[in-house]
Every structure is written in structure tokens, then in C-alpha cells.
């Protein structure tokens, strides 16, 4: 249960590994993602950076009916922490923003890898739009860059919108916003900091240039970029089937098992079997000890938390289904009449299982955390123990939001409302 030793190849070293159960594979996945157990102490700012580095990518989304997604993803892992840490890490050049899976925060230590991966992401919609815009409006973009060089960082709001129309998406943005986003997507501009979550754009040479040696002269061969993104994806996921790996960094094509044979043979990846999976799983050697513990039944999932819709655990629908039997689709961009569960639906993690989802809204002025609806998955036993776990997770999240009064509307099954309300009262009393 360890990386290759002596003359063994990676494939030989794992050939005798007993198959993992699905629960053991889930535990390894949650361990890698930082969601296996509660933090042992109160979070420090360094823990926020470590959590981002562990995930490799922290996806950004601006919807804030609860908390904006990057803050919520960190909360699920760290517990109570000041949201300002994320902006501070960005301003301190410890992390940076980049188009990867989608718009993401990433550790500045990975800047050179992402800079050299740009050509491998040219299929991404944001990169395609930026390249098209650069080709058609290059002169205007160059003049904007010159202005930033002379006068300093800018926000999109520094420029008035002439048509006063409604924004939204590349097609609805004012010209300067499109130019800024094109320069950002192509690496000419970076986000120096955020003000009220608005991006403040500056030249890459003044952001990465202040934090990364040879930021614009270090070239990494495409094959090495591909190898590094594969290995980092597997490390972030804990255990992954080949077909899930490329999606993590939004690379193409989707990988097959034979594409990973060389990495297994040299010991860069471990290949393991999982009961019920038709395909093998892959584990980074850095998780060899955790793999051994998982196989021995000593990697126990004890964390219960509400997850963001953009959490890496659920952002791949196929992977969430394979790991958890959980069919999850984002509905915040779906017209209301077509939504099944709600606008901003949070998956509920309880001790290694995704047991349900809830549609929530934080009413900050009133101090109320509204649970519009809570749905348990089919087959989940709706007992008092489950109610206590879910209530504690809701109460913890509500207090972090500054909305300690929880208002529960409806549940499915309806009979679960009574034990959950009782458990919420108990959780609130225990926290006070």
C-alpha cells in the first residue's frame, strides 16, 4: 500500500492492493479535499492558503444569497474564519486569479504552470472570447494597457457605460470591461486586489512580476505542463478515474486508462481498484499513507457541513454521482419555472455521505438564515441522529454568516421537519 520500492514498477507495486470499498474511496477523496474531519483548532490565515493549495483551485462565483462561493468553500473546510483573509491573500500575492476550471483563485506558487498552460486551454469559452476580442479590438486594448501602465490599476467601474443598458456576460459588458477581461484571460493583466469583490486590474508585470522570479521568461514544455496538471488533479481529488482528471483544470482531451500507463509504470501515479467501479482509480503517491489507512478502514469521515454549489466535490456531475450516488445540477442559471430544488442549493455532507440539499438565503439585516426547502436523498434514514448532524451544520453556517436565527420552511420528507426543528433549537442553545 505504498509507492513503488526497489525495482518494482508503480504498476507492480499496486497490483496486490486489495480493492477499496466505495466508502473507503470516498474517505480518501474527502481527505484530499480537506473535508474528512472537523478542524482541530481555530483557523489561521495560513490555513486558508493551505486549503486553496490542497484543492489547487478555488472557483469564483459572485452569487451571494448565502455567501459567495469561494468563501463558503473555505468555510466548509476551515469552520469559522474572517472572509477578509481571501482578499488579503490576493493583495499579498500569495494567490492569484486565473481562468482554469472556471475563474479561480490558485496559489501563486503555481503561476508559472498556469501561464504556460494557456495554449492548452484555448478551447475554454473565456479564452476563445478573449482571443477573438484581442484580434478585433487590439488597438483599444493596447491603449487601455498603456493607460494602466501610466496611471495605475483600474476597476471596470472606473469607466462609464455609454448606453446605460443592462450588463451580464461578455455580450452585455461595456467595451472597457471586455478589454479588461480579455487582457486578464490572456495573462496581460492580473487582478491586483478586490474592492467590495470588484476586480482591480493591473499589469501582470506588476503583480506576478513582484512575486515570481522570471515570471515571463520561464517556459515549461507542453508535455511537462500536461503531466503536472494530471498529477495535481489526481492529488486534489485523492482518487480519480481517468475520465474525471482533465475536467479539473479544463484540459482536453478526456483521458483514458492507457494514457496513464506511463505515469503508473514510473510510480508517479498508483492504480487501484474500487469495488463497484468498472474502471480503476488513480492515487497520487503523496497520498500513499492515506490510501493505506483507507484500505485498512482507518480513514473515517466525521465532518458534516453545507457545501457550495461550486465546491470541487460536486462541480463534476458524473464524479459526484459515482462517488456519492448524488445527482447534482446547478439551477441558479436555470429559469425559475424549470428549477427542481431552488436557486442556490447547498449539498449537505454528513460523515462521508451527501444526504440531501437545501435551498437557503441569508437575510443579513434581519439576522435570519432562511432554509426555504430541505430535501433528503431517497433511501436516507431520516432519524434523530441525522437531524442533529444537519442542524449542527446549518447552525454553524448561519452563525458564521451573522444570521443566527434559522427559519425552516419545508422539508422532504415532511415528517423530517419536526426532529430537525427540535435539533435546531438544541444546536442554537448549545452554541449560545
Short mmCIF file of C-alpha atoms in Angstrom, two decimals, residues 87-352:
data_model
loop_
_atom_site.label_atom_id
_atom_site.label_comp_id
_atom_site.label_asym_id
_atom_site.label_seq_id
_atom_site.Cartn_x
_atom_site.Cartn_y
_atom_site.Cartn_z
CA UNK A 87 -8.77 39.38 -0.22
CA UNK A 88 -5.67 39.74 1.94
CA UNK A 89 -4.06 36.66 0.41
CA UNK A 90 -4.80 38.07 -3.05
CA UNK A 91 -3.36 41.50 -2.24
CA UNK A 92 -0.31 39.87 -0.63
CA UNK A 93 0.37 37.92 -3.88
CA UNK A 94 0.01 34.59 -2.06
CA UNK A 95 -2.77 33.65 -4.51
CA UNK A 96 -3.84 34.95 -7.90
CA UNK A 97 -6.84 34.74 -10.20
CA UNK A 98 -6.82 32.70 -13.40
CA UNK A 99 -9.12 31.00 -15.86
CA UNK A 100 -8.66 27.28 -15.17
CA UNK A 101 -11.63 25.05 -14.32
CA UNK A 102 -13.54 28.32 -14.50
CA UNK A 103 -12.49 31.63 -12.96
CA UNK A 104 -10.50 30.51 -9.94
CA UNK A 105 -8.09 31.52 -7.24
CA UNK A 106 -4.87 29.50 -7.34
CA UNK A 107 -1.65 29.52 -5.30
CA UNK A 108 0.93 31.96 -6.64
CA UNK A 109 3.38 29.04 -6.43
CA UNK A 110 1.55 27.61 -9.46
CA UNK A 111 1.66 30.80 -11.53
CA UNK A 112 4.28 29.55 -13.99
CA UNK A 113 2.35 26.35 -14.60
CA UNK A 114 -0.86 28.26 -15.36
CA UNK A 115 0.93 30.81 -17.53
CA UNK A 116 2.41 28.01 -19.61
CA UNK A 117 -0.93 26.15 -19.75
CA UNK A 118 -2.69 28.95 -21.62
CA UNK A 119 -2.32 27.28 -25.03
CA UNK A 120 -3.80 24.07 -23.65
CA UNK A 121 -6.93 25.97 -22.59
CA UNK A 122 -7.64 27.72 -25.87
CA UNK A 123 -10.85 25.67 -26.18
CA UNK A 124 -12.20 27.32 -22.98
CA UNK A 125 -15.01 29.76 -23.75
CA UNK A 126 -13.35 32.60 -21.82
CA UNK A 127 -10.05 32.19 -23.65
CA UNK A 128 -11.79 31.92 -27.03
CA UNK A 129 -13.76 35.11 -26.38
CA UNK A 130 -10.63 36.92 -25.21
CA UNK A 131 -8.64 35.88 -28.28
CA UNK A 132 -11.45 36.93 -30.60
CA UNK A 133 -11.72 40.28 -28.88
CA UNK A 134 -7.94 40.75 -28.91
CA UNK A 135 -7.93 40.16 -32.63
CA UNK A 136 -10.74 42.60 -33.41
CA UNK A 137 -10.06 45.33 -30.82
CA UNK A 138 -6.34 45.01 -30.23
CA UNK A 139 -5.67 48.72 -30.63
CA UNK A 140 -8.14 49.71 -27.93
CA UNK A 141 -6.81 47.05 -25.60
CA UNK A 142 -3.25 48.27 -26.14
CA UNK A 143 -4.30 51.84 -25.32
CA UNK A 144 -6.02 50.62 -22.16
CA UNK A 145 -2.86 48.78 -21.13
CA UNK A 146 -0.86 51.93 -21.75
CA UNK A 147 -3.24 53.90 -19.55
CA UNK A 148 -2.85 51.36 -16.74
CA UNK A 149 0.91 51.48 -17.13
CA UNK A 150 0.88 55.26 -16.77
CA UNK A 151 -1.89 55.85 -14.23
CA UNK A 152 -2.05 52.59 -12.26
CA UNK A 153 -4.65 49.87 -11.55
CA UNK A 154 -8.27 50.29 -12.63
CA UNK A 155 -11.70 48.80 -11.97
CA UNK A 156 -14.40 48.29 -14.56
CA UNK A 157 -16.50 50.82 -12.63
CA UNK A 158 -13.89 53.49 -13.36
CA UNK A 159 -15.39 53.67 -16.87
CA UNK A 160 -18.89 54.95 -17.55
CA UNK A 161 -21.26 52.88 -19.61
CA UNK A 162 -22.45 54.95 -22.56
CA UNK A 163 -25.60 53.02 -23.44
CA UNK A 164 -26.71 52.64 -19.80
CA UNK A 165 -28.11 49.23 -20.76
CA UNK A 166 -28.15 46.06 -18.75
CA UNK A 167 -24.85 44.21 -18.39
CA UNK A 168 -24.29 40.50 -17.95
CA UNK A 169 -21.90 38.21 -19.76
CA UNK A 170 -19.44 39.22 -22.45
CA UNK A 171 -22.30 40.27 -24.74
CA UNK A 172 -23.71 42.79 -22.24
CA UNK A 173 -20.50 44.35 -20.94
CA UNK A 174 -19.27 47.83 -21.77
CA UNK A 175 -16.24 47.92 -24.04
CA UNK A 176 -13.71 48.64 -21.31
CA UNK A 177 -14.95 45.66 -19.28
CA UNK A 178 -14.49 43.41 -22.31
CA UNK A 179 -11.00 44.79 -22.88
CA UNK A 180 -10.04 44.31 -19.24
CA UNK A 181 -11.37 40.76 -19.23
CA UNK A 182 -9.60 39.94 -22.49
CA UNK A 183 -6.30 41.20 -21.10
CA UNK A 184 -6.91 39.23 -17.90
CA UNK A 185 -7.83 35.98 -19.64
CA UNK A 186 -4.75 36.18 -21.86
CA UNK A 187 -2.40 36.97 -18.99
CA UNK A 188 -1.54 40.56 -19.92
CA UNK A 189 -3.47 41.85 -16.91
CA UNK A 190 -3.95 40.32 -13.47
CA UNK A 191 -6.19 41.05 -10.51
CA UNK A 192 -4.07 43.02 -8.07
CA UNK A 193 -6.75 43.05 -5.38
CA UNK A 194 -10.51 43.20 -4.95
CA UNK A 195 -12.56 46.07 -3.55
CA UNK A 196 -16.07 45.07 -2.47
CA UNK A 197 -15.39 41.98 -4.56
CA UNK A 198 -14.78 44.10 -7.68
CA UNK A 199 -11.63 43.19 -9.56
CA UNK A 200 -8.85 45.77 -9.60
CA UNK A 201 -6.76 45.12 -12.71
CA UNK A 202 -3.06 45.82 -13.08
CA UNK A 203 -0.29 44.81 -15.45
CA UNK A 204 0.93 41.24 -14.98
CA UNK A 205 4.48 42.53 -14.65
CA UNK A 206 3.45 44.45 -11.52
CA UNK A 207 1.55 41.55 -9.95
CA UNK A 208 3.28 38.30 -10.89
CA UNK A 209 6.45 40.26 -11.56
CA UNK A 210 6.59 41.25 -7.89
CA UNK A 211 6.10 37.67 -6.66
CA UNK A 212 7.55 35.21 -9.18
CA UNK A 213 11.13 35.15 -10.42
CA UNK A 214 11.42 35.15 -14.22
CA UNK A 215 7.63 35.34 -14.36
CA UNK A 216 7.56 35.99 -18.12
CA UNK A 217 10.71 34.19 -19.23
CA UNK A 218 10.28 30.73 -17.75
CA UNK A 219 8.98 28.28 -20.32
CA UNK A 220 7.66 24.85 -19.42
CA UNK A 221 7.39 22.25 -22.16
CA UNK A 222 3.78 21.36 -23.10
CA UNK A 223 4.33 17.72 -22.18
CA UNK A 224 5.50 18.75 -18.71
CA UNK A 225 2.53 21.09 -18.29
CA UNK A 226 0.19 18.25 -19.20
CA UNK A 227 1.95 15.88 -16.80
CA UNK A 228 1.89 18.39 -13.94
CA UNK A 229 -1.80 19.20 -14.37
CA UNK A 230 -2.66 15.49 -14.40
CA UNK A 231 -0.71 14.85 -11.22
CA UNK A 232 -2.08 17.93 -9.46
CA UNK A 233 -5.64 16.99 -10.42
CA UNK A 234 -5.26 13.49 -9.02
CA UNK A 235 -3.64 14.86 -5.85
CA UNK A 236 -6.55 17.28 -5.36
CA UNK A 237 -9.15 14.57 -5.91
CA UNK A 238 -7.50 11.95 -3.70
CA UNK A 239 -8.62 9.15 -6.00
CA UNK A 240 -9.92 9.65 -9.52
CA UNK A 241 -10.98 7.68 -12.54
CA UNK A 242 -9.09 8.60 -15.70
CA UNK A 243 -12.08 10.24 -17.34
CA UNK A 244 -12.52 12.73 -14.46
CA UNK A 245 -8.99 14.09 -14.44
CA UNK A 246 -8.95 16.52 -17.40
CA UNK A 247 -12.03 18.39 -16.21
CA UNK A 248 -10.31 19.61 -13.04
CA UNK A 249 -8.07 22.00 -14.99
CA UNK A 250 -10.38 22.11 -18.02
CA UNK A 251 -7.87 20.45 -20.33
CA UNK A 252 -8.61 18.25 -23.33
CA UNK A 253 -8.97 15.51 -24.39
CA UNK A 254 -10.60 13.38 -21.71
CA UNK A 255 -8.04 10.85 -20.53
CA UNK A 256 -8.24 7.08 -20.84
CA UNK A 257 -6.52 4.45 -18.72
CA UNK A 258 -3.87 3.79 -21.34
CA UNK A 259 -2.93 7.48 -21.27
CA UNK A 260 -1.81 6.99 -17.66
CA UNK A 261 0.14 3.75 -18.11
CA UNK A 262 3.49 5.54 -18.25
CA UNK A 263 2.79 7.53 -15.10
CA UNK A 264 1.81 4.34 -13.29
CA UNK A 265 4.86 2.47 -14.57
CA UNK A 266 7.26 5.11 -13.24
CA UNK A 267 5.47 5.37 -9.89
CA UNK A 268 4.12 8.89 -10.46
CA UNK A 269 0.59 7.50 -10.02
CA UNK A 270 -0.79 4.48 -8.18
CA UNK A 271 -3.53 2.45 -9.87
CA UNK A 272 -6.09 0.87 -7.52
CA UNK A 273 -9.37 -0.96 -7.85
CA UNK A 274 -12.61 0.20 -6.26
CA UNK A 275 -15.50 -2.20 -5.73
CA UNK A 276 -18.38 -1.32 -8.00
CA UNK A 277 -16.30 0.76 -10.38
CA UNK A 278 -15.90 -0.54 -13.89
CA UNK A 279 -12.68 1.49 -14.26
CA UNK A 280 -9.63 1.71 -11.97
CA UNK A 281 -8.88 4.64 -9.72
CA UNK A 282 -5.65 6.64 -9.59
CA UNK A 283 -3.94 7.95 -6.46
CA UNK A 284 -1.02 10.34 -6.14
CA UNK A 285 1.93 8.80 -4.21
CA UNK A 286 1.71 11.74 -1.84
CA UNK A 287 -1.50 10.14 -0.55
CA UNK A 288 0.06 6.68 -0.09
CA UNK A 289 -0.27 6.79 3.70
CA UNK A 290 -3.89 7.92 3.47
CA UNK A 291 -4.53 5.17 0.91
CA UNK A 292 -3.16 2.60 3.35
CA UNK A 293 -5.36 3.96 6.14
CA UNK A 294 -8.40 3.96 3.86
CA UNK A 295 -7.82 0.35 2.82
CA UNK A 296 -7.47 -0.65 6.48
CA UNK A 297 -10.70 1.13 7.41
CA UNK A 298 -8.84 3.73 9.49
CA UNK A 299 -9.71 6.80 7.41
CA UNK A 300 -13.05 7.79 8.91
CA UNK A 301 -15.25 10.59 7.60
CA UNK A 302 -16.69 12.54 10.53
CA UNK A 303 -17.23 16.03 9.07
CA UNK A 304 -20.75 17.37 8.48
CA UNK A 305 -21.07 20.63 6.53
CA UNK A 306 -23.03 22.56 3.96
CA UNK A 307 -21.22 22.73 0.63
CA UNK A 308 -21.20 25.40 -2.06
CA UNK A 309 -22.78 24.54 -5.42
CA UNK A 310 -19.31 25.29 -6.83
CA UNK A 311 -17.39 23.08 -4.42
CA UNK A 312 -14.88 20.79 -6.19
CA UNK A 313 -16.63 17.81 -4.58
CA UNK A 314 -19.76 18.44 -6.67
CA UNK A 315 -18.67 20.53 -9.65
CA UNK A 316 -18.33 17.37 -11.80
CA UNK A 317 -21.80 15.84 -12.01
CA UNK A 318 -20.54 12.46 -13.18
CA UNK A 319 -17.96 12.22 -10.38
CA UNK A 320 -20.46 13.24 -7.68
CA UNK A 321 -22.81 10.55 -8.94
CA UNK A 322 -20.10 7.86 -8.96
CA UNK A 323 -18.72 8.73 -5.51
CA UNK A 324 -21.92 9.60 -3.66
CA UNK A 325 -24.87 8.47 -5.77
CA UNK A 326 -25.76 12.16 -5.79
CA UNK A 327 -27.25 13.71 -8.93
CA UNK A 328 -26.45 17.40 -8.71
CA UNK A 329 -27.17 20.11 -11.26
CA UNK A 330 -26.68 23.85 -10.79
CA UNK A 331 -30.04 25.57 -11.02
CA UNK A 332 -29.10 29.18 -10.27
CA UNK A 333 -28.79 29.84 -14.03
CA UNK A 334 -31.99 27.91 -14.82
CA UNK A 335 -35.27 29.84 -15.31
CA UNK A 336 -37.29 29.63 -12.09
CA UNK A 337 -40.21 27.60 -13.53
CA UNK A 338 -37.77 24.88 -14.60
CA UNK A 339 -35.97 24.57 -11.25
CA UNK A 340 -36.48 21.37 -9.32
CA UNK A 341 -34.88 22.30 -6.00
CA UNK A 342 -34.22 26.05 -5.93
CA UNK A 343 -31.92 28.95 -6.81
CA UNK A 344 -28.85 28.40 -4.62
CA UNK A 345 -28.99 24.81 -3.44
CA UNK A 346 -26.33 23.61 -0.98
CA UNK A 347 -25.41 19.92 -0.87
CA UNK A 348 -25.43 18.52 2.68
CA UNK A 349 -22.37 16.47 3.64
CA UNK A 350 -22.82 14.20 6.67
CA UNK A 351 -19.96 11.91 7.71
CA UNK A 352 -18.84 10.93 4.24
#
